[in-house]
Amino acid sequence: MTQPDRPAQGEEAHFRALESLYAAAPINRLFESTLEIPAPGIAKIRFMIDERYFHAGGAAHGTSYFKMLDDAAFYAANSLVTDRFLLTTAFNLIFTKPLKSGPVVAEGRWVSGQRRVFVAEARLIDSDGEEAARGTGTFMRSRIPLAGLPGYRTES
């Protein structure tokens, strides 16, 4: 006999609520993507690049790189903070390969910081499994409570 689904609790509930918050953000109507937080300090965003995101040279515009790298690093860091929304204060981006059409994964990882300022990094992996870009960001606690944000839902 299978166990009935139980509502997520604690850390797991926070991760699911952050995933819901990401999905509810209006910007993600322009950048169709899904967020997964599998563990503390780790975030993965899956998305597709197609010609809608191309610059005149036939590859993805840098806005796509920045958005996904910043989001992956941000959510990796915010997975460690249960009460406040973090804000990006700086982000350094290195382009290593043009992105063409296809699936891409942004992998974010918390690096340091646990009180007010957090450092996290992210990388973009293309459909060939190659790194297309990487970035490092700093994020700080805001005065914005997570619980008050539309989309941040900790109950099922």
Short mmCIF file of C-alpha atoms in Angstrom, two decimals:
data_model
loop_
_atom_site.label_atom_id
_atom_site.label_comp_id
_atom_site.label_asym_id
_atom_site.label_seq_id
_atom_site.Cartn_x
_atom_site.Cartn_y
_atom_site.Cartn_z
CA MET A 1 0.00 0.00 0.00
CA THR A 2 1.38 3.39 -0.94
CA GLN A 3 1.55 6.25 1.51
CA PRO A 4 -0.71 9.23 0.79
CA ASP A 5 1.06 12.36 -0.40
CA ARG A 6 2.01 14.48 2.58
CA PRO A 7 2.52 18.22 2.38
CA ALA A 8 6.17 19.20 2.22
CA GLN A 9 7.55 20.45 5.51
CA GLY A 10 10.52 22.51 6.64
CA GLU A 11 13.34 22.77 4.14
CA GLU A 12 11.43 20.85 1.48
CA ALA A 13 8.43 23.19 1.80
CA HIS A 14 10.74 26.20 1.42
CA PHE A 15 12.28 24.75 -1.76
CA ARG A 16 8.86 24.05 -3.29
CA ALA A 17 7.66 27.55 -2.32
CA LEU A 18 10.71 29.10 -4.03
CA GLU A 19 9.98 27.03 -7.14
CA SER A 20 6.40 28.33 -7.05
CA LEU A 21 7.66 31.90 -6.60
CA TYR A 22 9.90 31.51 -9.65
CA ALA A 23 7.05 30.14 -11.75
CA ALA A 24 4.79 33.05 -10.72
CA ALA A 25 7.27 35.78 -11.73
CA PRO A 26 5.91 37.73 -14.73
CA ILE A 27 9.36 37.77 -16.44
CA ASN A 28 9.11 34.00 -16.86
CA ARG A 29 6.30 34.48 -19.35
CA LEU A 30 9.03 35.84 -21.63
CA PHE A 31 11.67 33.28 -20.62
CA GLU A 32 9.86 29.95 -20.39
CA SER A 33 11.78 27.89 -17.86
CA THR A 34 11.44 25.65 -14.84
CA LEU A 35 13.31 25.81 -11.55
CA GLU A 36 14.29 22.83 -9.43
CA ILE A 37 15.92 23.10 -6.00
CA PRO A 38 17.12 19.57 -5.21
CA ALA A 39 19.19 20.41 -2.11
CA PRO A 40 20.29 23.34 0.04
CA GLY A 41 22.50 25.72 -1.93
CA ILE A 42 21.74 24.08 -5.31
CA ALA A 43 19.37 25.28 -8.06
CA LYS A 44 18.79 24.12 -11.64
CA ILE A 45 16.85 25.95 -14.31
CA ARG A 46 15.88 24.19 -17.51
CA PHE A 47 14.96 26.23 -20.58
CA MET A 48 14.97 26.19 -24.36
CA ILE A 49 16.83 28.60 -26.58
CA ASP A 50 15.30 29.32 -29.97
CA GLU A 51 15.46 32.14 -32.51
CA ARG A 52 13.22 34.37 -30.34
CA TYR A 53 16.30 34.92 -28.13
CA PHE A 54 18.81 35.48 -30.95
CA HIS A 55 20.72 38.65 -31.72
CA ALA A 56 21.45 39.66 -35.34
CA GLY A 57 24.42 37.26 -35.45
CA GLY A 58 22.25 34.15 -35.07
CA ALA A 59 22.99 33.12 -31.47
CA ALA A 60 21.40 33.83 -28.09
CA HIS A 61 21.56 37.43 -26.88
CA GLY A 62 23.43 38.07 -23.63
CA THR A 63 20.21 38.88 -21.81
CA SER A 64 19.34 35.16 -21.92
CA TYR A 65 22.72 34.25 -20.42
CA PHE A 66 22.47 36.83 -17.66
CA LYS A 67 18.88 36.09 -16.69
CA MET A 68 19.38 32.36 -16.33
CA LEU A 69 22.77 32.58 -14.59
CA ASP A 70 21.53 35.24 -12.17
CA ASP A 71 18.36 33.27 -11.40
CA ALA A 72 20.21 29.98 -10.82
CA ALA A 73 22.77 31.61 -8.51
CA PHE A 74 20.07 33.65 -6.75
CA TYR A 75 17.83 30.65 -6.00
CA ALA A 76 20.80 28.58 -4.85
CA ALA A 77 21.55 31.31 -2.31
CA ASN A 78 17.90 32.00 -1.37
CA SER A 79 17.39 28.28 -0.71
CA LEU A 80 19.42 28.93 2.45
CA VAL A 81 17.27 31.88 3.58
CA THR A 82 13.73 31.10 4.70
CA ASP A 83 12.49 34.50 5.84
CA ARG A 84 13.64 37.14 3.35
CA PHE A 85 13.92 37.69 -0.39
CA LEU A 86 17.50 38.21 -1.52
CA LEU A 87 18.57 40.94 -3.95
CA THR A 88 21.38 40.76 -6.50
CA THR A 89 24.00 43.41 -5.68
CA ALA A 90 26.59 42.42 -8.30
CA PHE A 91 27.03 39.79 -10.98
CA ASN A 92 30.10 38.95 -13.06
CA LEU A 93 29.48 37.04 -16.29
CA ILE A 94 31.92 35.23 -18.58
CA PHE A 95 30.74 34.08 -22.02
CA THR A 96 32.60 30.99 -23.26
CA LYS A 97 30.50 29.73 -26.18
CA PRO A 98 27.58 30.99 -28.29
CA LEU A 99 24.25 29.37 -27.47
CA LYS A 100 22.30 28.05 -30.45
CA SER A 101 18.79 26.56 -30.44
CA GLY A 102 18.20 23.72 -28.01
CA PRO A 103 17.81 22.82 -24.35
CA VAL A 104 20.03 24.56 -21.79
CA VAL A 105 20.48 24.01 -18.06
CA ALA A 106 21.59 26.73 -15.67
CA GLU A 107 23.23 25.18 -12.61
CA GLY A 108 23.53 27.38 -9.53
CA ARG A 109 25.60 26.70 -6.42
CA TRP A 110 25.99 28.63 -3.17
CA VAL A 111 29.66 29.41 -2.44
CA SER A 112 29.79 31.39 0.81
CA GLY A 113 27.97 33.66 3.22
CA GLN A 114 25.21 32.86 5.67
CA ARG A 115 24.12 36.09 7.30
CA ARG A 116 23.63 39.24 5.25
CA VAL A 117 25.65 38.74 2.05
CA PHE A 118 25.77 35.53 0.03
CA VAL A 119 28.01 34.53 -2.89
CA ALA A 120 26.80 32.02 -5.45
CA GLU A 121 27.97 30.92 -8.87
CA ALA A 122 26.23 29.45 -11.88
CA ARG A 123 27.04 27.96 -15.25
CA LEU A 124 25.10 27.31 -18.44
CA ILE A 125 25.35 23.85 -19.96
CA ASP A 126 24.22 23.45 -23.58
CA SER A 127 22.62 20.42 -25.25
CA ASP A 128 26.10 18.99 -26.03
CA GLY A 129 26.97 19.05 -22.32
CA GLU A 130 29.43 21.92 -22.82
CA GLU A 131 29.69 25.04 -20.71
CA ALA A 132 28.51 28.14 -22.59
CA ALA A 133 28.91 30.69 -19.78
CA ARG A 134 29.55 31.09 -16.09
CA GLY A 135 28.96 33.79 -13.54
CA THR A 136 29.35 34.72 -9.91
CA GLY A 137 26.96 36.93 -8.00
CA THR A 138 26.63 38.57 -4.63
CA PHE A 139 23.21 38.69 -3.02
CA MET A 140 22.03 40.41 0.14
CA ARG A 141 19.02 40.06 2.38
CA SER A 142 16.27 42.55 1.63
CA ARG A 143 13.52 43.79 3.89
CA ILE A 144 11.00 41.91 1.75
CA PRO A 145 9.47 38.94 3.60
CA LEU A 146 9.20 35.84 1.42
CA ALA A 147 5.86 34.94 3.00
CA GLY A 148 4.31 38.15 1.65
CA LEU A 149 5.26 37.56 -1.99
CA PRO A 150 2.66 36.33 -4.50
CA GLY A 151 3.61 32.80 -5.51
CA TYR A 152 5.59 31.88 -2.39
CA ARG A 153 3.34 29.15 -1.02
CA THR A 154 4.54 26.76 1.66
CA GLU A 155 1.36 24.70 1.87
CA SER A 156 -0.04 22.36 -0.76
#
